[in-house]
Amino acid sequence: MTNLRDSLKNNVLIADGAIGTLLKQHDHTHGHGPSIDALNLSQPDQIRDYHLAYLRAGADVIQTNTYGANTLKLARYGLEKDIVAINQAGVRLAKEAIKIHGRGFLLGNIGGINAEYVPVHLRSTSLDDIQKVFREQLYLLLLEGVDGLLLETYYDLEELKTVLKIAREVTDIPIIANVSIHEVGILQDGTRLDIALQELADLGADVVGVNCQLGPYHMIKALEGVPLLTNASLAVYPNASLPTVEDGEIIYQTEPSYFKKYAERFRLQGAHLIGGCCGTTPAHIANLRKGLESTTPVDTKAVIPLPDEVVFTKPKKFRGKRLVDKVLTETTVLVELDPPRTLNTETFFKGVQALYNQGTDAVTISDNSLASPRISNLALAALIKERYNHSPLIHITTRDHNLVGLHAHVMGLHKLGIHDLLAITGDPTKVGDFPGASSVFDLRSVELVQLIKRYNDGLSYSGKSLGEKGNFNVAAAFNPNIKKLQQAYKIIQRKIDYGADYFITQPVYDVETVHQLADMLNEHNITTPFFIGVMPLLSSRNAEFLHNEVPGIRLSDEVRDRMKQADLDNCSLEVGLEISKEIIDAILERFNGIYIITPFQRYEVSLELLHYAKKTAPILK
């Protein structure tokens, strides 16, 4: 083997595995916490020894310990000032290991910034910023003299293409460009793997491939749909296995000998560079070397083609007028009912029937409000559809559902024909019946909005085709009971950018807040519909509880004083309804959408406010 480019073209090379896995296994991360790259400075002997261990295990190619050694990632630990020293040490230590071993090629490692695919208008880190930090790290590695570059763990194809163009413009050394995927054969933005790899090859990458996320079995499945390329070779860096979590630690349980079974299979799929990613150790790499029957690349392979175009089943046409359309031109009233906390549903369904008979535009069903367990709103929604032929609006929290559960929940709602959803974070578990319960929060509420809206394109969050397109309209929550309401337009606009079709607010108890919200929206030309929350007070005790203990709700001193006096005068409900009607009057002056929240399943109270809103509403807006 003469140089890296020729070796990659004419041979099958074995690459190294994970450095971070070894460091965590032997508890060498204490010097800089989670910053693996900074250990180049604090644990140089250990880093050098791990490089050497991979070389002695059979690796032809190793990578610098610089995956996250860019300004943005180092800044998370206050280490951005050390970027030059960390990258210089990363190259030096790897070179020392190669010198001790007597042979080997060195790749300068630059990892992706975005942990997942992010549409351009939603990026928290702009492509301009990514280009800036990439150039900085790239020049540091090139000045130290690496044999090639490894661009790995890029979920965002646009990001990888952007930095690949920069690298190809400034250097002619070999470049390996690896994407990461959640689903076999497809990137998270829906691009087919074979198309993505060809695009990277056309931009000048010498080797293109896949790393991280998937184990050997699924990596083989992914490569089966990728033909041999005429202008680039293929690479594969699988994880040791699918991860599991034990005592809060991510564990990869695959036996190293398992990798021996896949080395030759990777070669037969056309791979010229075979290494390991998360969870792999020198033992895994040694087994890759043992399992490789030849170092001669194949020149033909059978390809299992991916479908050229996914044929989607069209969603059923929505009967009637959608809420988001109706509220644009006429007064539209939603009424929330909490699911029962016991198995007795008689009162709940009496309320549902009464509200629809009275003319509510939709009943909405909360998702374990106040973090207290209630009957599944999905089950109740199905029963409402069956019994009354109405589609309720369903709340979904990120608190109670992990990413798998969210997908299952939304798919179920699609098949039930329930297409209006409110995506929310959910109340903290500490306010509920089980204050020690775990909260999930795999996604933020805005990311849940994005997930649901991708169903309308027939794609899951991971980019996988769902075979059908959804027909969802998604509401986002907004709390107008904040001190700096005039500055909240940024929060609203961000949720709109993520796909929110309309907004539902926390209950308001101050007429002035209604007008301030309307003025703020007008000032910033925000035309997305709003449903303003109204929740009648039943007593002074109820008012004080809401004000002091329920997140996101604040009552004015005037309202609290009125309820205190009402208790003394034995007319608490009457005054509570009076306050709510005053709020409704203010809403109808400025908005078309009203959101009545039923207190304690007292649906007769909501019926009175529903009747008042419909009677008071102007005929045309």
Coordinates of C-alpha atoms in Angstrom, one line a residue:
M1 CA 0.0 0.0 0.0
T2 CA 1.5 3.3 -1.1
N3 CA -0.9 6.1 -0.2
L4 CA -4.4 6.3 1.3
R5 CA -6.2 7.2 -1.9
D6 CA -4.8 4.3 -3.9
S7 CA -5.3 1.9 -0.9
L8 CA -8.9 2.9 -0.5
K9 CA -9.5 2.4 -4.2
N10 CA -7.7 -0.9 -4.6
N11 CA -8.2 -2.6 -1.2
V12 CA -10.6 -3.3 1.5
L13 CA -9.2 -1.6 4.6
I14 CA -10.2 -2.1 8.2
A15 CA -10.8 1.1 10.2
D16 CA -10.8 1.6 14.0
G17 CA -13.7 1.7 16.4
A18 CA -15.0 4.1 19.1
I19 CA -12.7 6.0 21.4
G20 CA -15.5 7.3 23.6
T21 CA -16.7 3.8 24.4
L22 CA -13.3 2.8 25.7
L23 CA -12.9 6.0 27.8
K24 CA -16.3 5.5 29.4
Q25 CA -15.7 1.8 30.1
H26 CA -12.5 2.6 32.0
D27 CA -13.8 5.8 33.6
H28 CA -11.3 8.1 32.0
T29 CA -13.8 10.9 31.3
H30 CA -13.7 12.5 34.8
G31 CA -11.1 15.0 33.8
H32 CA -13.4 17.0 31.5
G33 CA -16.8 15.3 32.1
P34 CA -18.6 14.6 28.8
S35 CA -16.0 16.3 26.6
I36 CA -14.2 13.3 25.1
D37 CA -12.1 15.6 22.8
A38 CA -10.6 17.5 25.8
L39 CA -9.0 14.2 27.0
N40 CA -6.4 14.8 24.3
L41 CA -5.0 17.3 26.8
S42 CA -5.8 15.7 30.2
Q43 CA -5.3 12.0 29.3
P44 CA -2.9 12.0 26.4
D45 CA -1.2 8.7 27.3
Q46 CA -4.6 6.9 27.4
I47 CA -5.7 8.4 24.1
R48 CA -2.4 7.3 22.4
D49 CA -2.8 3.8 24.0
Y50 CA -6.3 3.4 22.6
H51 CA -5.2 4.4 19.1
L52 CA -2.4 1.8 19.4
A53 CA -4.8 -0.8 20.6
Y54 CA -6.9 -0.4 17.5
L55 CA -3.8 -0.6 15.2
R56 CA -2.6 -3.8 17.0
A57 CA -6.1 -5.3 16.6
G58 CA -5.8 -5.0 12.9
A59 CA -6.9 -1.5 11.9
D60 CA -5.3 -0.1 8.7
V61 CA -6.8 3.3 9.3
I62 CA -7.4 5.2 12.6
Q63 CA -9.1 8.6 13.2
T64 CA -8.2 11.5 15.4
N65 CA -10.1 12.0 18.7
T66 CA -11.6 15.3 17.4
Y67 CA -15.2 14.4 16.6
G68 CA -16.6 17.2 18.6
A69 CA -13.5 19.5 18.7
N70 CA -15.2 22.5 17.1
T71 CA -16.0 25.9 18.7
L72 CA -19.7 25.2 19.0
K73 CA -19.5 21.9 20.8
L74 CA -16.5 22.8 23.0
A75 CA -18.3 25.9 24.1
R76 CA -20.9 23.7 25.9
Y77 CA -18.1 22.9 28.4
G78 CA -16.4 26.3 28.4
L79 CA -13.5 24.8 26.4
E80 CA -13.7 26.8 23.1
K81 CA -10.5 28.6 24.0
D82 CA -8.7 25.3 23.8
I83 CA -9.8 24.4 20.3
V84 CA -6.3 24.7 18.8
A85 CA -4.5 22.7 21.5
I86 CA -7.2 20.0 21.4
N87 CA -7.0 19.5 17.7
Q88 CA -3.2 19.6 17.6
A89 CA -3.0 17.1 20.4
G90 CA -5.6 14.9 18.6
V91 CA -3.4 14.6 15.5
R92 CA -0.1 14.3 17.4
L93 CA -1.3 11.4 19.6
A94 CA -2.7 9.4 16.7
K95 CA 0.6 10.0 14.8
E96 CA 2.6 8.8 17.8
A97 CA 0.6 5.6 17.9
I98 CA 1.1 5.0 14.2
K99 CA 4.9 5.5 14.6
I100 CA 5.0 3.1 17.5
H101 CA 3.1 0.5 15.5
G102 CA 5.1 1.1 12.3
R103 CA 2.2 1.5 9.9
G104 CA -1.3 3.0 9.4
F105 CA -3.2 5.8 7.9
L106 CA -4.6 8.8 9.8
L107 CA -8.0 10.4 9.2
G108 CA -8.8 13.8 10.7
N109 CA -12.3 13.4 12.2
I110 CA -14.9 16.2 12.0
G111 CA -18.4 15.3 13.2
G112 CA -21.8 16.7 12.3
I113 CA -23.3 19.6 14.2
N114 CA -27.0 18.9 13.9
A115 CA -28.0 15.8 15.9
E116 CA -30.8 15.3 13.4
Y117 CA -32.2 16.6 10.2
V118 CA -33.5 20.1 10.6
P119 CA -35.4 22.1 7.9
V120 CA -33.6 25.3 7.0
H121 CA -36.2 27.6 8.6
L122 CA -36.0 25.7 12.0
R123 CA -32.2 25.6 12.4
S124 CA -31.0 26.8 15.8
T125 CA -27.5 26.8 14.2
S126 CA -27.4 28.4 10.8
L127 CA -25.4 26.9 7.9
D128 CA -23.3 30.1 7.9
D129 CA -22.3 29.3 11.5
I130 CA -21.7 25.7 10.7
Q131 CA -19.4 26.6 7.8
K132 CA -17.5 29.0 10.0
V133 CA -16.7 26.4 12.7
F134 CA -16.0 23.7 10.2
R135 CA -13.5 25.8 8.4
E136 CA -11.7 26.6 11.7
Q137 CA -11.4 22.9 12.6
L138 CA -10.6 21.8 9.1
Y139 CA -7.6 24.2 8.8
L140 CA -6.3 23.0 12.2
L141 CA -6.3 19.4 11.1
L142 CA -4.9 20.1 7.7
L143 CA -2.0 22.1 9.2
E144 CA -1.1 19.2 11.4
G145 CA -0.9 16.9 8.4
V146 CA -3.5 14.1 8.3
D147 CA -3.7 11.6 5.5
G148 CA -7.4 12.1 4.9
L149 CA -10.6 13.5 6.4
L150 CA -13.5 11.6 8.0
L151 CA -16.8 13.5 8.0
E152 CA -19.1 11.3 10.1
T153 CA -22.4 11.1 11.9
Y154 CA -24.3 13.6 9.7
Y155 CA -28.0 13.2 9.9
D156 CA -28.6 16.3 7.9
L157 CA -27.6 15.7 4.3
E158 CA -27.6 19.4 3.5
E159 CA -25.1 20.1 6.3
L160 CA -22.8 17.3 5.1
K161 CA -23.0 18.5 1.4
T162 CA -22.2 22.0 2.6
V163 CA -19.0 21.1 4.5
L164 CA -17.9 18.6 1.9
K165 CA -17.9 21.3 -0.7
I166 CA -15.7 23.4 1.6
A167 CA -13.3 20.6 2.3
R168 CA -13.0 19.6 -1.4
E169 CA -12.2 23.2 -2.4
V170 CA -9.3 23.6 0.0
T171 CA -7.6 20.1 0.0
D172 CA -7.1 17.2 -2.4
I173 CA -6.5 14.6 0.3
P174 CA -9.0 11.7 0.4
I175 CA -12.4 12.5 2.1
I176 CA -14.7 9.9 3.6
A177 CA -18.3 11.2 4.0
N178 CA -20.7 9.2 6.2
V179 CA -24.3 9.8 6.8
S180 CA -26.3 8.5 9.7
I181 CA -29.8 7.0 9.4
H182 CA -32.6 5.9 11.7
E183 CA -34.3 3.7 9.1
V184 CA -32.8 1.3 6.6
G185 CA -32.3 2.8 3.2
I186 CA -33.6 6.4 3.9
L187 CA -32.3 9.6 5.5
Q188 CA -34.4 11.5 8.0
D189 CA -35.4 14.1 5.4
G190 CA -36.8 11.3 3.2
T191 CA -33.9 11.1 0.8
R192 CA -33.1 7.5 -0.4
L193 CA -29.6 6.4 0.8
D194 CA -28.4 5.4 -2.6
I195 CA -29.3 8.9 -4.0
A196 CA -27.7 10.7 -1.0
L197 CA -24.4 8.7 -1.4
Q198 CA -24.3 9.4 -5.1
E199 CA -24.7 13.1 -4.5
L200 CA -21.8 13.0 -2.0
A201 CA -19.7 11.2 -4.5
D202 CA -20.5 13.7 -7.2
L203 CA -19.4 16.5 -4.8
G204 CA -15.9 14.9 -4.6
A205 CA -16.0 12.5 -1.7
D206 CA -13.6 9.6 -2.3
V207 CA -15.5 7.3 0.0
V208 CA -19.2 7.5 1.0
G209 CA -21.0 5.5 3.5
V210 CA -23.0 5.0 6.7
N211 CA -22.0 5.2 10.3
C212 CA -23.6 5.1 13.8
Q213 CA -27.2 4.4 14.9
L214 CA -27.6 0.9 13.3
G215 CA -25.9 -2.4 14.1
P216 CA -24.3 -4.7 11.5
Y217 CA -27.6 -6.4 10.6
H218 CA -29.3 -3.2 9.6
M219 CA -26.2 -1.8 8.0
I220 CA -26.1 -4.8 5.6
K221 CA -29.8 -4.2 4.8
A222 CA -29.0 -0.5 4.1
L223 CA -26.1 -1.4 1.8
E224 CA -28.1 -3.9 -0.1
G225 CA -30.0 -1.1 -1.8
V226 CA -26.8 0.8 -2.8
P227 CA -25.1 0.0 -6.1
L228 CA -21.4 0.1 -6.6
L229 CA -20.5 3.7 -7.5
T230 CA -18.2 4.6 -10.4
N231 CA -16.7 7.7 -8.8
A232 CA -16.4 6.7 -5.1
S233 CA -16.0 3.6 -2.8
L234 CA -18.3 2.6 0.0
A235 CA -17.7 2.7 3.8
V236 CA -19.6 1.2 6.7
Y237 CA -19.1 1.9 10.4
P238 CA -21.8 0.1 12.4
N239 CA -22.6 0.4 16.0
A240 CA -21.8 -2.6 18.2
S241 CA -25.6 -3.2 18.6
L242 CA -28.8 -1.4 19.3
P243 CA -28.2 0.3 22.6
T244 CA -30.0 -0.4 25.9
V245 CA -29.9 1.6 29.1
E246 CA -28.8 0.2 32.5
D247 CA -28.7 2.5 35.6
G248 CA -28.8 5.5 33.4
E249 CA -25.8 4.4 31.2
I250 CA -26.1 3.5 27.5
I251 CA -24.9 -0.1 27.1
Y252 CA -24.0 -2.0 23.9
Q253 CA -24.4 -5.7 24.5
T254 CA -23.1 -7.4 21.3
E255 CA -20.3 -9.9 21.6
P256 CA -17.3 -8.8 19.6
S257 CA -17.3 -12.2 17.8
Y258 CA -20.6 -11.2 16.2
F259 CA -18.6 -8.8 14.0
K260 CA -16.6 -11.6 12.5
K261 CA -19.8 -12.9 10.8
Y262 CA -20.3 -9.5 9.0
A263 CA -16.8 -8.5 7.8
E264 CA -17.0 -10.6 4.6
R265 CA -20.6 -9.7 4.1
F266 CA -19.7 -6.0 4.2
R267 CA -17.0 -6.6 1.6
L268 CA -19.4 -8.4 -0.7
Q269 CA -21.8 -5.4 -0.5
G270 CA -18.9 -3.3 -1.9
A271 CA -17.4 -1.8 1.2
H272 CA -13.8 -0.7 0.8
L273 CA -13.5 0.7 4.4
I274 CA -15.0 -1.2 7.3
G275 CA -14.8 0.1 10.9
G276 CA -16.9 0.5 14.0
C277 CA -18.9 3.2 15.7
C278 CA -20.6 3.5 19.2
G279 CA -20.0 0.5 21.4
T280 CA -17.2 -1.0 19.4
T281 CA -13.8 -1.8 20.9
P282 CA -10.4 -3.3 19.7
A283 CA -12.0 -6.7 20.1
H284 CA -14.7 -5.9 17.6
I285 CA -12.1 -4.6 15.1
A286 CA -10.0 -7.7 15.6
N287 CA -13.0 -9.8 14.7
L288 CA -13.6 -7.8 11.6
R289 CA -10.0 -8.5 10.5
K290 CA -10.4 -12.2 11.3
G291 CA -13.7 -12.4 9.4
L292 CA -12.4 -10.7 6.2
E293 CA -11.7 -13.5 3.7
S294 CA -10.1 -11.2 1.1
T295 CA -8.9 -7.6 0.9
T296 CA -9.8 -7.4 -2.7
P297 CA -12.9 -5.2 -3.4
V298 CA -15.7 -6.7 -5.4
D299 CA -16.5 -5.3 -8.8
T300 CA -20.1 -6.5 -9.0
K301 CA -23.0 -7.0 -6.6
A302 CA -26.6 -7.8 -6.6
V303 CA -28.7 -4.8 -5.6
I304 CA -32.1 -4.9 -4.0
P305 CA -33.5 -1.7 -5.4
L306 CA -35.4 0.7 -3.3
P307 CA -38.8 1.9 -4.8
D308 CA -38.4 4.8 -7.2
E309 CA -41.4 6.5 -5.8
V310 CA -43.7 5.8 -2.8
V311 CA -47.3 5.7 -3.8
F312 CA -49.3 7.2 -1.0
T313 CA -53.0 6.5 -0.3
K314 CA -54.8 9.8 -0.3
P315 CA -56.3 10.8 3.0
K316 CA -60.1 10.7 3.3
K317 CA -61.7 14.0 2.5
F318 CA -62.7 15.9 5.6
R319 CA -66.4 16.3 5.9
G320 CA -67.6 19.8 6.9
K321 CA -65.4 22.8 7.7
R322 CA -62.1 22.4 9.5
L323 CA -61.7 24.3 12.8
V324 CA -58.8 26.3 11.4
D325 CA -60.9 27.4 8.4
K326 CA -64.0 28.1 10.4
V327 CA -62.4 30.3 13.0
L328 CA -61.1 32.6 10.2
T329 CA -64.6 33.8 9.4
E330 CA -67.0 33.1 12.3
T331 CA -67.1 32.6 16.0
T332 CA -65.9 29.2 16.9
V333 CA -66.1 27.7 20.3
L334 CA -64.2 24.7 21.7
V335 CA -65.0 23.1 25.0
E336 CA -62.5 21.1 27.0
L337 CA -63.6 18.1 29.1
D338 CA -61.1 16.2 31.2
P339 CA -61.3 12.5 31.0
P340 CA -62.6 10.8 34.2
R341 CA -60.1 9.8 36.9
T342 CA -62.2 6.7 37.6
L343 CA -63.8 4.1 35.3
N344 CA -67.2 5.8 35.6
T345 CA -67.8 7.6 32.3
E346 CA -71.5 8.4 32.6
T347 CA -71.1 12.1 33.4
F348 CA -68.4 12.5 30.8
F349 CA -70.5 11.2 28.0
K350 CA -73.6 13.1 29.2
G351 CA -71.4 16.2 29.0
V352 CA -70.2 15.4 25.5
Q353 CA -73.7 14.9 24.2
A354 CA -75.0 18.0 25.8
L355 CA -72.2 20.2 24.4
Y356 CA -72.6 18.9 20.9
N357 CA -76.4 19.4 21.1
Q358 CA -75.7 23.0 22.3
G359 CA -73.6 23.7 19.2
T360 CA -69.9 23.4 20.3
D361 CA -67.6 23.3 17.3
A362 CA -65.5 20.6 19.0
V363 CA -65.0 18.9 22.3
T364 CA -61.4 18.8 23.3
I365 CA -60.0 16.0 25.5
S366 CA -56.9 16.6 27.7
D367 CA -54.0 14.2 28.1
N368 CA -53.7 13.5 31.9
S369 CA -54.1 17.2 32.8
L370 CA -52.3 18.3 36.0
A371 CA -50.2 15.1 35.6
S372 CA -53.0 13.0 37.1
P373 CA -53.8 9.6 35.5
R374 CA -57.1 9.6 33.6
I375 CA -58.9 7.4 31.1
S376 CA -57.0 7.4 27.8
N377 CA -58.1 10.3 25.6
L378 CA -57.5 8.1 22.5
A379 CA -60.0 5.6 23.7
L380 CA -62.6 8.3 24.6
A381 CA -62.1 9.9 21.2
A382 CA -62.8 6.6 19.5
L383 CA -66.0 6.2 21.5
I384 CA -67.1 9.8 20.7
K385 CA -66.6 9.2 17.0
E386 CA -68.6 6.0 17.2
R387 CA -71.5 7.2 19.3
Y388 CA -71.9 10.8 18.2
N389 CA -70.2 11.0 14.8
H390 CA -68.1 13.9 15.9
S391 CA -64.3 14.3 15.8
P392 CA -62.9 15.7 19.1
L393 CA -59.7 17.6 19.4
I394 CA -57.1 15.5 21.2
H395 CA -54.2 16.8 23.4
I396 CA -50.9 15.0 23.2
T397 CA -48.1 15.6 25.8
T398 CA -44.4 15.0 25.4
R399 CA -44.3 14.4 29.1
D400 CA -46.1 11.0 29.0
H401 CA -45.0 9.5 25.6
N402 CA -41.6 8.6 24.3
L403 CA -40.8 8.9 20.6
V404 CA -42.1 5.4 19.9
G405 CA -45.3 6.1 21.8
L406 CA -45.9 9.4 20.1
H407 CA -45.6 7.7 16.7
A408 CA -48.0 5.0 17.7
H409 CA -50.5 7.5 19.2
V410 CA -50.5 9.7 16.1
M411 CA -50.9 6.7 13.7
G412 CA -53.8 5.5 15.8
L413 CA -55.5 8.9 15.6
H414 CA -55.0 9.0 11.8
K415 CA -56.7 5.6 11.4
L416 CA -59.6 6.8 13.7
G417 CA -60.1 9.9 11.5
I418 CA -59.3 12.3 14.3
H419 CA -57.3 15.1 12.7
D420 CA -57.2 18.0 15.1
L421 CA -54.5 17.8 17.7
L422 CA -53.0 20.0 20.4
A423 CA -49.3 19.4 20.9
I424 CA -48.2 20.4 24.4
T425 CA -45.4 19.7 26.9
G426 CA -47.7 18.7 29.8
D427 CA -47.9 19.8 33.4
P428 CA -44.9 18.8 35.6
T429 CA -45.4 15.5 37.3
K430 CA -44.7 17.1 40.7
V431 CA -48.1 18.7 40.7
G432 CA -49.9 15.4 40.1
D433 CA -50.9 12.2 41.9
F434 CA -47.5 10.7 41.5
P435 CA -44.9 13.5 42.1
G436 CA -42.0 11.0 41.8
A437 CA -43.1 9.7 38.4
S438 CA -40.7 10.1 35.4
S439 CA -41.3 12.6 32.6
V440 CA -40.2 11.5 29.2
F441 CA -39.7 14.7 27.1
D442 CA -38.0 12.9 24.1
L443 CA -39.2 15.9 22.1
R444 CA -40.1 19.5 22.8
S445 CA -43.6 20.5 22.0
V446 CA -42.6 22.3 18.8
E447 CA -40.8 19.1 17.6
L448 CA -44.0 17.2 18.3
V449 CA -45.8 19.7 16.1
Q450 CA -43.2 19.0 13.4
L451 CA -43.5 15.3 13.8
I452 CA -47.3 15.4 13.4
K453 CA -47.1 17.7 10.3
R454 CA -44.6 15.3 8.6
Y455 CA -47.5 12.7 8.7
N456 CA -49.2 15.0 6.1
D457 CA -46.3 14.3 3.8
G458 CA -46.6 10.6 4.5
L459 CA -43.3 10.5 6.5
S460 CA -42.4 9.5 10.0
Y461 CA -40.1 11.5 12.1
S462 CA -37.2 9.3 11.0
G463 CA -38.0 9.8 7.3
K464 CA -39.6 6.4 6.8
S465 CA -42.6 6.3 4.4
L466 CA -45.9 5.6 6.1
G467 CA -47.7 4.6 3.0
E468 CA -50.5 7.1 3.6
K469 CA -50.6 10.9 4.0
G470 CA -52.2 12.3 7.1
N471 CA -54.7 15.2 7.2
F472 CA -53.7 16.8 10.5
N473 CA -54.2 20.3 11.7
V474 CA -52.1 21.0 14.8
A475 CA -52.6 23.5 17.5
A476 CA -49.8 24.8 19.7
A477 CA -50.3 26.1 23.3
F478 CA -49.6 29.7 24.3
N479 CA -49.7 31.3 27.7
P480 CA -50.6 35.0 27.6
N481 CA -50.3 35.4 31.4
I482 CA -46.7 36.5 31.2
K483 CA -45.1 39.7 32.2
K484 CA -43.5 40.5 28.9
L485 CA -46.4 39.7 26.6
Q486 CA -45.3 42.2 23.9
Q487 CA -42.1 40.2 23.4
A488 CA -43.8 36.8 23.1
Y489 CA -44.3 37.1 19.4
K490 CA -40.9 35.4 18.9
I491 CA -42.3 32.3 20.7
I492 CA -45.4 32.4 18.6
Q493 CA -43.5 32.8 15.4
R494 CA -41.2 29.9 16.2
K495 CA -44.2 27.6 16.8
I496 CA -45.6 28.7 13.5
D497 CA -42.3 28.0 11.8
Y498 CA -42.5 24.4 13.2
G499 CA -45.9 24.0 11.6
A500 CA -48.5 25.2 14.1
D501 CA -51.8 25.8 12.3
Y502 CA -53.5 27.6 15.2
F503 CA -53.1 28.4 18.9
I504 CA -55.0 27.6 22.1
T505 CA -54.2 29.7 25.1
Q506 CA -54.2 29.2 28.9
P507 CA -57.3 30.7 30.5
V508 CA -57.3 34.4 30.8
Y509 CA -58.9 36.3 33.7
D510 CA -58.1 39.9 32.7
V511 CA -59.8 41.8 29.9
E512 CA -56.7 43.9 29.4
T513 CA -54.6 40.8 28.6
V514 CA -57.0 39.9 25.8
H515 CA -56.5 43.3 24.2
Q516 CA -52.8 43.3 24.7
L517 CA -52.5 39.9 23.0
A518 CA -54.6 41.1 20.0
D519 CA -52.5 44.3 19.7
M520 CA -49.2 42.3 19.8
L521 CA -50.4 40.0 17.1
N522 CA -51.6 42.8 14.9
E523 CA -48.3 44.7 15.4
H524 CA -46.3 41.8 14.2
N525 CA -48.7 40.8 11.4
I526 CA -49.4 37.4 12.9
T527 CA -52.6 36.1 11.3
T528 CA -52.6 32.5 12.6
P529 CA -55.9 31.9 14.4
F530 CA -56.1 32.0 18.3
F531 CA -58.6 30.3 20.6
I532 CA -58.5 32.3 23.9
G533 CA -59.0 30.3 27.0
V534 CA -61.8 30.8 29.4
M535 CA -62.2 28.8 32.6
P536 CA -65.0 29.8 35.0
L537 CA -64.2 30.1 38.7
L538 CA -66.3 28.2 41.2
S539 CA -65.1 29.7 44.5
S540 CA -62.4 31.8 46.1
R541 CA -60.6 28.6 47.1
N542 CA -60.7 27.5 43.4
A543 CA -59.3 30.9 42.4
E544 CA -56.5 30.8 44.9
F545 CA -55.5 27.3 43.9
L546 CA -55.3 28.3 40.2
H547 CA -53.4 31.4 41.0
N548 CA -50.8 29.9 43.3
E549 CA -50.4 26.2 42.3
V550 CA -51.3 25.7 38.6
P551 CA -48.5 26.4 36.2
G552 CA -49.2 29.1 33.6
I553 CA -52.3 30.6 35.3
R554 CA -52.3 34.0 37.0
L555 CA -55.3 35.9 38.3
S556 CA -55.5 39.6 38.8
D557 CA -56.0 41.0 42.3
E558 CA -59.3 42.4 41.3
V559 CA -60.6 38.9 40.2
R560 CA -59.4 37.3 43.4
D561 CA -61.0 40.0 45.5
R562 CA -64.3 39.6 43.7
M563 CA -64.3 35.9 44.3
K564 CA -63.5 36.4 48.0
Q565 CA -66.4 38.7 48.3
A566 CA -68.6 36.3 46.3
D567 CA -67.8 33.5 48.8
L568 CA -69.0 35.8 51.6
D569 CA -72.1 36.7 49.7
N570 CA -72.8 33.0 48.9
C571 CA -72.8 33.7 45.1
S572 CA -69.5 32.3 44.0
L573 CA -70.7 30.5 40.8
E574 CA -72.7 33.5 39.7
V575 CA -69.7 35.8 40.0
G576 CA -67.4 33.3 38.4
L577 CA -69.7 33.1 35.4
E578 CA -70.0 36.9 35.3
I579 CA -66.2 37.2 35.1
S580 CA -66.0 34.6 32.4
K581 CA -68.7 36.4 30.4
E582 CA -66.8 39.7 30.7
I583 CA -63.7 37.9 29.2
I584 CA -65.9 36.4 26.4
D585 CA -67.1 39.9 25.6
A586 CA -63.5 41.1 25.3
I587 CA -62.5 38.1 23.2
L588 CA -65.4 38.6 20.8
E589 CA -64.3 42.2 20.2
R590 CA -60.9 41.0 18.9
F591 CA -60.9 37.3 18.2
N592 CA -63.1 34.6 16.6
G593 CA -61.9 31.7 18.7
I594 CA -63.0 30.8 22.3
Y595 CA -61.7 27.9 24.3
I596 CA -63.9 27.0 27.3
I597 CA -62.3 24.8 29.9
T598 CA -64.8 22.8 32.0
P599 CA -64.0 22.8 35.7
F600 CA -64.3 19.5 37.5
Q601 CA -66.6 18.0 34.8
R602 CA -69.2 20.6 35.6
Y603 CA -70.3 20.6 32.0
E604 CA -73.5 22.6 32.8
V605 CA -71.3 25.6 33.6
S606 CA -69.6 25.3 30.2
L607 CA -73.0 24.9 28.5
E608 CA -74.0 28.3 29.9
L609 CA -70.9 29.9 28.6
L610 CA -71.2 28.2 25.3
H611 CA -74.7 29.4 24.9
Y612 CA -73.7 33.0 25.9
A613 CA -70.8 33.0 23.4
K614 CA -72.9 31.8 20.5
K615 CA -75.8 34.2 21.4
T616 CA -73.4 37.2 21.9
A617 CA -71.2 36.5 18.8
P618 CA -71.7 38.9 15.9
I619 CA -73.2 37.3 12.8
L620 CA -70.3 38.2 10.6
K621 CA -66.7 39.0 11.6

